[in-house]
XYZ file of C-alpha atoms in Angstrom:
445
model
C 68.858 148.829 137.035
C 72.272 149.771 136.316
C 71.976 149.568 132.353
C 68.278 151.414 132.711
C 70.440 154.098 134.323
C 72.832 154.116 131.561
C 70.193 154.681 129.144
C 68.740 157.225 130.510
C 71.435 159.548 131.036
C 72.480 158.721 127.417
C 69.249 159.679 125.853
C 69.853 162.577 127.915
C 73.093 163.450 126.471
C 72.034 163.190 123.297
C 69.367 166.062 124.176
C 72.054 168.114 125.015
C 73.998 168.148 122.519
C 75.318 171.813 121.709
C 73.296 173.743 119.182
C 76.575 174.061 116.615
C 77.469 170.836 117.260
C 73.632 169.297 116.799
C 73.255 171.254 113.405
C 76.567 170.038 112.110
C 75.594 166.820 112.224
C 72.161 166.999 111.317
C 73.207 168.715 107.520
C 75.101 165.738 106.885
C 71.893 163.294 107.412
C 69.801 162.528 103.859
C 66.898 164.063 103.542
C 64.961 161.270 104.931
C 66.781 160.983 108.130
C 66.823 164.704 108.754
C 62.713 164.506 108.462
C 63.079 161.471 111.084
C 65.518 163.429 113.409
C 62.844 165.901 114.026
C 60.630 163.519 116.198
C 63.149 162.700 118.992
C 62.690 165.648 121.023
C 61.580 169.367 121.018
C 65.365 170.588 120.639
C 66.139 167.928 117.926
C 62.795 169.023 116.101
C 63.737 172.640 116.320
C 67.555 172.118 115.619
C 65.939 169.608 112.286
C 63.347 172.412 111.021
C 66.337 175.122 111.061
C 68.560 172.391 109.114
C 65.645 171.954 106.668
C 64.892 176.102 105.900
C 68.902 175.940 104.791
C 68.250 173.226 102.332
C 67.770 174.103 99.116
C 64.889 170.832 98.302
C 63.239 172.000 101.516
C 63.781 175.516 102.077
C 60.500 176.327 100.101
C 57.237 175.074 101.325
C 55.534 174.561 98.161
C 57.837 173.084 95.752
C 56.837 171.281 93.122
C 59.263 167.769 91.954
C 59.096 165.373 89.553
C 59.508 162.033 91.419
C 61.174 159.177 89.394
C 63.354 156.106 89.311
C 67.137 156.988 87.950
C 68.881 155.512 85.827
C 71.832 155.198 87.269
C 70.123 153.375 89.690
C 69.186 150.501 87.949
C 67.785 149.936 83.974
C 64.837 148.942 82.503
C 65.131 148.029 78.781
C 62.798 144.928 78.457
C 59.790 144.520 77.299
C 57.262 142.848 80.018
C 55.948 139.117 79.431
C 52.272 138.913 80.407
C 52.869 138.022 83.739
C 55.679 140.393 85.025
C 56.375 144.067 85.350
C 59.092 146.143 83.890
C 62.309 145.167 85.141
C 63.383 148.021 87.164
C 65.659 147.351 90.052
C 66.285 150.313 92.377
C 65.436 151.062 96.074
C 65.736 154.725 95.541
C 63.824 157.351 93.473
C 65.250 160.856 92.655
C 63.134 164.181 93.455
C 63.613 167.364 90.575
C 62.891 170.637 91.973
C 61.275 172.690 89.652
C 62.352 175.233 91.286
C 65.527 175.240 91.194
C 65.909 172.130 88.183
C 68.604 170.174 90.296
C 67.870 166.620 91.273
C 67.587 165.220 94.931
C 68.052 161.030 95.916
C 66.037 159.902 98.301
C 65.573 156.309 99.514
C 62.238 154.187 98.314
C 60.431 153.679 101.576
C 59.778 150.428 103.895
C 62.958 148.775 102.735
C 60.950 148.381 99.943
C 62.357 148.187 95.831
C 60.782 149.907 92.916
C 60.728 147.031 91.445
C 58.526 145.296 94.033
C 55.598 147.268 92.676
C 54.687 151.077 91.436
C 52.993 153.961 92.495
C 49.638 154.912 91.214
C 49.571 158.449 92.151
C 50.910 161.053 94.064
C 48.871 163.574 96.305
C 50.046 166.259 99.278
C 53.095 164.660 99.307
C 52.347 160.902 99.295
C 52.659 157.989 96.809
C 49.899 155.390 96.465
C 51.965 152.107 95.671
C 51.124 148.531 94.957
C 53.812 145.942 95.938
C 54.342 142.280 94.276
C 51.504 140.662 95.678
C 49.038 143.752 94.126
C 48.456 145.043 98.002
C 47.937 149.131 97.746
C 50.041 150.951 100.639
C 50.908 154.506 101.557
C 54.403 155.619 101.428
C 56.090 159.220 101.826
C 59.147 159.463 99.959
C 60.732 162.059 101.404
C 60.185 160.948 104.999
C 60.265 157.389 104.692
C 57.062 156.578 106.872
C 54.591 153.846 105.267
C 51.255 153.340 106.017
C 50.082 149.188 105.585
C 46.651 149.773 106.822
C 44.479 150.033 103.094
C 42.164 147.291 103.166
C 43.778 143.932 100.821
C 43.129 143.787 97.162
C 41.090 140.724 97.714
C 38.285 143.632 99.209
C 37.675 145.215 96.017
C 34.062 144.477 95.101
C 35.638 142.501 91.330
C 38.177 141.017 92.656
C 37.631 137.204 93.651
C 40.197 134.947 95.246
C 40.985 131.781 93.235
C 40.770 128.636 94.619
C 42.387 125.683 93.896
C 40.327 122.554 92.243
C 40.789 120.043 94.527
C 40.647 120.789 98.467
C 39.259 124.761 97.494
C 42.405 125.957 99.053
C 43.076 129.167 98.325
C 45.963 130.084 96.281
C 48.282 132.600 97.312
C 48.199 135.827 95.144
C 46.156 134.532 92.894
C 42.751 136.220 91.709
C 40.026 136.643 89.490
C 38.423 139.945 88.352
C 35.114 139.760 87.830
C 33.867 140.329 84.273
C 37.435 139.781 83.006
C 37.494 136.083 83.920
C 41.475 136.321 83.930
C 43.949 135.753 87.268
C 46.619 136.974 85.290
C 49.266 139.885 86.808
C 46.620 141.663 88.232
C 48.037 144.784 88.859
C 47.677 145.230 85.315
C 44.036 144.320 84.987
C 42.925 146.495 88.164
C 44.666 149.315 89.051
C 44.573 152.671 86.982
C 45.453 155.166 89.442
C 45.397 156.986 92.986
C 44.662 159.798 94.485
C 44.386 160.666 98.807
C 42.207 163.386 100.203
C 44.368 164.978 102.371
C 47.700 164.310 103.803
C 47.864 161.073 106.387
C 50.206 162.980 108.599
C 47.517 165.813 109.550
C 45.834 165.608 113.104
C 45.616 162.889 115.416
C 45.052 160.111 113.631
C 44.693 158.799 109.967
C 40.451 158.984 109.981
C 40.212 161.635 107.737
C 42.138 160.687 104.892
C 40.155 158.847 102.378
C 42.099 156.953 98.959
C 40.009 156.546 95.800
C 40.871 154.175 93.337
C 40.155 154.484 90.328
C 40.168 150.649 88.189
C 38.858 148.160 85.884
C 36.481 147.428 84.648
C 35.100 150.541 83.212
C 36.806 152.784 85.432
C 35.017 152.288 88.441
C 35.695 154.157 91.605
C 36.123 152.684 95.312
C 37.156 154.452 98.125
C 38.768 153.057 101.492
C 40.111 155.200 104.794
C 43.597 152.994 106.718
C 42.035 150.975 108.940
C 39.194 150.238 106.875
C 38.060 146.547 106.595
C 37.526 146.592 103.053
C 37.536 149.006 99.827
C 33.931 150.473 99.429
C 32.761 150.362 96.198
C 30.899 153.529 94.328
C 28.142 152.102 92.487
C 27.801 153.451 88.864
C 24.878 154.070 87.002
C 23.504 152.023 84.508
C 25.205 154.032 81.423
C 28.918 153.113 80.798
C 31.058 155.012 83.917
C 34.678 155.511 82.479
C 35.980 158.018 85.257
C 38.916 158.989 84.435
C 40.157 161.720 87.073
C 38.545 162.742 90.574
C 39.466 165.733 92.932
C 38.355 166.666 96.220
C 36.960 169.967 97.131
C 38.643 172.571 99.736
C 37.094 170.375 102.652
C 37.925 167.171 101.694
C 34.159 165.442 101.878
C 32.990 165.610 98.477
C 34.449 163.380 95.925
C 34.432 164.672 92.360
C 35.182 162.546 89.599
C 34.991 163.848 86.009
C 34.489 161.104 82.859
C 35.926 160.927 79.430
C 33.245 162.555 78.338
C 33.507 165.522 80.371
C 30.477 165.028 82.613
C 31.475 165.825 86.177
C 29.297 163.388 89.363
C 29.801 164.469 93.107
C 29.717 162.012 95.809
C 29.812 162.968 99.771
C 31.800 160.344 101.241
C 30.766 160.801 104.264
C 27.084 160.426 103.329
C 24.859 157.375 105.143
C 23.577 155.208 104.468
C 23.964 155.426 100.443
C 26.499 157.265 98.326
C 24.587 159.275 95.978
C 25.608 160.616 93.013
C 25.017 164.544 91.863
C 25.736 165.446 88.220
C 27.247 168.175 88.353
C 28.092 168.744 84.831
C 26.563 166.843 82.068
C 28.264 164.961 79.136
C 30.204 167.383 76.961
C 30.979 165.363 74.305
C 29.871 162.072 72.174
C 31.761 159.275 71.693
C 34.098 157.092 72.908
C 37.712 158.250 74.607
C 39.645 160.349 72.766
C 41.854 162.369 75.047
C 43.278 162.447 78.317
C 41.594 164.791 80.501
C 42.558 166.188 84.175
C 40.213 167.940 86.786
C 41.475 170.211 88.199
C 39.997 172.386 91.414
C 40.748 176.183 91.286
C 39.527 177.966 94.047
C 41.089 181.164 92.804
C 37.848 181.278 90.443
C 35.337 180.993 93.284
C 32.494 183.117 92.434
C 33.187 183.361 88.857
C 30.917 182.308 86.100
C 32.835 179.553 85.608
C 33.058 178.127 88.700
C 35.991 176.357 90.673
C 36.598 173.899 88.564
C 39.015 173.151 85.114
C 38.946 170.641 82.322
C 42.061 169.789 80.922
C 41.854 167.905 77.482
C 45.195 166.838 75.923
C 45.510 164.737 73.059
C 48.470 162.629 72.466
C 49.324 160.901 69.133
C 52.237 158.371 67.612
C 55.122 159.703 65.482
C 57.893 157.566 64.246
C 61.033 159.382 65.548
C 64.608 158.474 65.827
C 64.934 158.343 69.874
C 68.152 157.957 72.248
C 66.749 156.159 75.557
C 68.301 156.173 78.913
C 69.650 153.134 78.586
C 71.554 152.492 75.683
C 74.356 154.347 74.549
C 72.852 154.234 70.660
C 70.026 155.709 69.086
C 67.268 153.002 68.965
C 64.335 153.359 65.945
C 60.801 152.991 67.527
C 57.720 152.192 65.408
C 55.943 154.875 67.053
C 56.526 157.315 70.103
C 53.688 158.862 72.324
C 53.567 162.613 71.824
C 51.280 165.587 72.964
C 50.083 167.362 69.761
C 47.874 169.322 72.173
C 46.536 170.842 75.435
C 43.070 172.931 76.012
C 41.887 174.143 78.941
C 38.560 174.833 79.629
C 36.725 176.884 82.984
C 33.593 175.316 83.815
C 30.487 176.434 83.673
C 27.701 175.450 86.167
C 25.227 177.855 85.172
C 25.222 177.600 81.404
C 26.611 173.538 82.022
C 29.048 173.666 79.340
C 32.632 174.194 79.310
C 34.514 177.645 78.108
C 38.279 177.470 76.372
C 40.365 179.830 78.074
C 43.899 181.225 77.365
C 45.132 182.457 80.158
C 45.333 181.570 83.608
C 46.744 184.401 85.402
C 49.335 183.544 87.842
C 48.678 179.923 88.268
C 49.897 177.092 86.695
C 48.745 173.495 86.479
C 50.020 169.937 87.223
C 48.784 167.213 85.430
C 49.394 163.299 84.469
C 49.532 159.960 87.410
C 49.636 163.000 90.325
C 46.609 164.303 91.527
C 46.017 167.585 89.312
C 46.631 170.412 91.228
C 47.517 174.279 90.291
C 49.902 177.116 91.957
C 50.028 180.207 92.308
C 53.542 181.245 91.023
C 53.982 183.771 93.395
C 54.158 181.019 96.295
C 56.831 178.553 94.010
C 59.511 180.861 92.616
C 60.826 179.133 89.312
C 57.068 178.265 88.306
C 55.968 179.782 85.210
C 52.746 181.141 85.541
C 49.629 180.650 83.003
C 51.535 177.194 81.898
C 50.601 173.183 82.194
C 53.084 171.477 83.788
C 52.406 167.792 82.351
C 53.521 163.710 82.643
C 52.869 160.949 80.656
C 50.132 158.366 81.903
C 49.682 156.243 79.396
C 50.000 153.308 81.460
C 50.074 150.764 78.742
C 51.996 152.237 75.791
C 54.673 152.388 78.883
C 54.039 148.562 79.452
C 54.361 147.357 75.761
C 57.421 150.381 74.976
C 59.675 150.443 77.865
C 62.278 151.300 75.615
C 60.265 154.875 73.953
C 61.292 158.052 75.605
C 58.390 159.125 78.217
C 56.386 162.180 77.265
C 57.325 165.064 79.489
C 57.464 168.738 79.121
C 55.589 172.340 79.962
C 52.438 173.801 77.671
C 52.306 177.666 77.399
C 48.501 178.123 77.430
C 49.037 181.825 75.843
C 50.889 181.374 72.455
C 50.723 176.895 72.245
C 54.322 176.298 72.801
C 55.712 173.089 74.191
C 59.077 172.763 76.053
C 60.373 168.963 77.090
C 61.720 168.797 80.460
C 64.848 166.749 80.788
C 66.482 166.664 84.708
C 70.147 166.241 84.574
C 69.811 162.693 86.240
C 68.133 160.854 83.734
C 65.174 158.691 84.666
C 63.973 154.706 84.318
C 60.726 154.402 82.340
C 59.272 152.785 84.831
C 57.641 153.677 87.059
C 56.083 156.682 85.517
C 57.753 159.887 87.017
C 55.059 161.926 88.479
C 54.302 165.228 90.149
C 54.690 165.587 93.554
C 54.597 168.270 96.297
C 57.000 167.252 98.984
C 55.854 166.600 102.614
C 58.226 167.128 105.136
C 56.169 166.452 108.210
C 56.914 163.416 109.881
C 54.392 161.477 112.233
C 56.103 159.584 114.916
């Protein structure tokens, strides 16, 4: 009884801690821990939010970051064997505010190494990662709060577990994905990327927040809510699928994924029994892949003739430059380095069901590469240039095989064609690919 007592009027002094006093020590908490300080009580949460509009990462609601692993955090300059990932070894990832192009630390969630896994995408303020053992979570990186509820890997309508040849044990992180007939590092096999309808901390609970996947083979699609029992696979037609991008419309129910071809399906998630796919756009092109393309919803052109919706192509090709990476002191000759020789944008066209280039686009700009493509208005993010492509590089496997090459990062004036490289004053790790992100600073206790 006596130490209950105790307890309780400690927790109570803590409430009352004197405003000046409360704020002063709340500035000198990381970002992380400020976030967290928020949910202990009604005065800490309003003492936390005041703390938050004085800090220059926070102070801004919609600020656009480039999330990455420094360098001085760890290095990464080998090239992976077949079976393991880049060696990166870091447990925190550094956030650079567009806005004001300084560079925040904050710590990798979950206890949790960058080097345990990677993130497949970002989306309102979340990372989709995939530890050692190829199990997708949910982390915020700003907040620290992880989510291990996404159904196992093992749920994925390919994937098969592997058993062992004598008592059909089966064998720990082990698999086999289906039309591949390989169990090697299947991260690499599987996963392409990420994206999350909506953010996890919203509302009551975590029901309405619904991860797609996007994977081999043939860039299939699967979708999963936490909590789910297993990852529920989109069938695709009988022609070849290749998504390569989805986005989710203002409400969050209809799935959109576009294809390398530029043909855009819609699928209602919430549909019963079947998912059924709508074409929304038909094929724009013939062939195989030949650039990367983002979708891209812009409700700014509701009611247009173009729709809601952009396309944005970019093509990327190899050069043989002279490059200094971030971890060695010495310029290092590649064979061939990744670059972006160009970006189009294009408004769709639902009517006419084609796709029109445009060169402007007004006061927004986009977001594009592992993040889920978004745009902003630059009016809301002072320090974003408007009627410009903010852009990462996702080639996932030219990372893989050239650790070592520079990573292709920069702005694309849409107007005149101009390209600008984007180089924080931290320098990054290749690995994992830095990627857009807009910060989330609410915190779900």
């Amino acid at each position: 009884m006596g130490s209950s007592s105790n307890e309780r009027r400690s927790a109570s002094r803590w409430s009352e801690l004197p405003a000046d006093v409360l704020v002063t020590v709340l500035e000198g908490l990381a970002i992380r821990d400020l976030c967290r300080a928020g949910a202990v009580c009604r005065w800490w949460n309003a003492a936390s939010s005041h703390v938050r509009t004085q800090h220059r990462a926070l102070s801004r609601p919609r600020t656009p970051c480039l999330l990455y692993a420094a360098a001085a955090a760890g290095s990464s300059s080998s090239s992976p064997s077949d079976s393991e990932p880049p060696a990166a070894t870091t447990s925190a990832a550094t956030l650079f505010s567009v806005t004001d192009g300084r560079s925040y630390p904050v710590p990798f969630a979950g206890g949790a190494s960058i080097a345990e896994g990677f993130w497949l995408g970002a989306s309102h303020g979340w990372l989709v990662t995939v530890d050692d053992h190829a199990e997708p979570h949910l982390v915020n990186p700003v907040t620290g709060q992880r989510i291990d509820t996404l159904p196992s890997v093992a749920t994925v309508a390919q994937v098969r577990r592997v058993h062992d040849g004598e008592g059909g044990a089966v064998v720990a992180d082990r698999y086999t994905v289906y039309e591949y007939n390989s169990s090697l590092w299947l991260i690499r096999y599987l996963y392409v990327r990420a994206i999350i309808s909506s953010d996890p901390s919203d509302g009551d609970g975590d029901g309405d927040c619904v991860v797609v996947l996007v994977y081999w083979p043939q860039y299939q699609l699967c979708f999963a809510r936490p909590g789910d029992a297993h990852w529920t696979w989109i069938r695709p037609p009988t022609e070849n699928t290749q998504y390569c991008d989805c986005a989710f419309d203002g409400d969050g129910r209809t799935l959109y994924a576009m294809r390398h071809d530029g043909a855009i399906h819609a699928f209602d998630l919430h549909g019963r029994p079947e998912l059924e796919r709508e074409v929304v756009l038909r094929p724009q092109v013939q062939g195989g892949k030949t650039t990367t393309n983002y979708l891209v919803h812009a409700p700014w052109l509701r009611g247009g003739a173009g729709g809601s919706w952009l396309q944005v192509w970019r093509k990327m090709g190899a050069s043989k430059p002279t490059v200094t990476t971030t971890t060695t002191p010495a310029p290092v000759a590649q064979e061939s380095a990744w670059r972006t020789e160009s970006i189009s944008v294009y408004q769709v066209d639902l009517a006419a069901q084609t796709l029109v280039e445009i060169k402007s686009l007004g006061d927004h700009a986009l977001f594009v590469g592992c993040n889920y493509s978004f745009a902003l208005a630059a009016t809301d993010s002072a320090g974003v240039l408007p009627s410009h492509v903010y852009y990462t590089d996702n080639e996932e496997q030219y990372a893989l095989y050239s650790p070592e090459c520079p990573r292709d990062i920069g702005i694309y004036n849409v107007g005149d064609g101009s390209f600008h490289q984007i180089q924080p004053p931290c320098p990054w790790l290749n690995w994992p690919l830095p990627t857009w992100i807009m910060p989330s600073l609410r915190y779900k206790g």
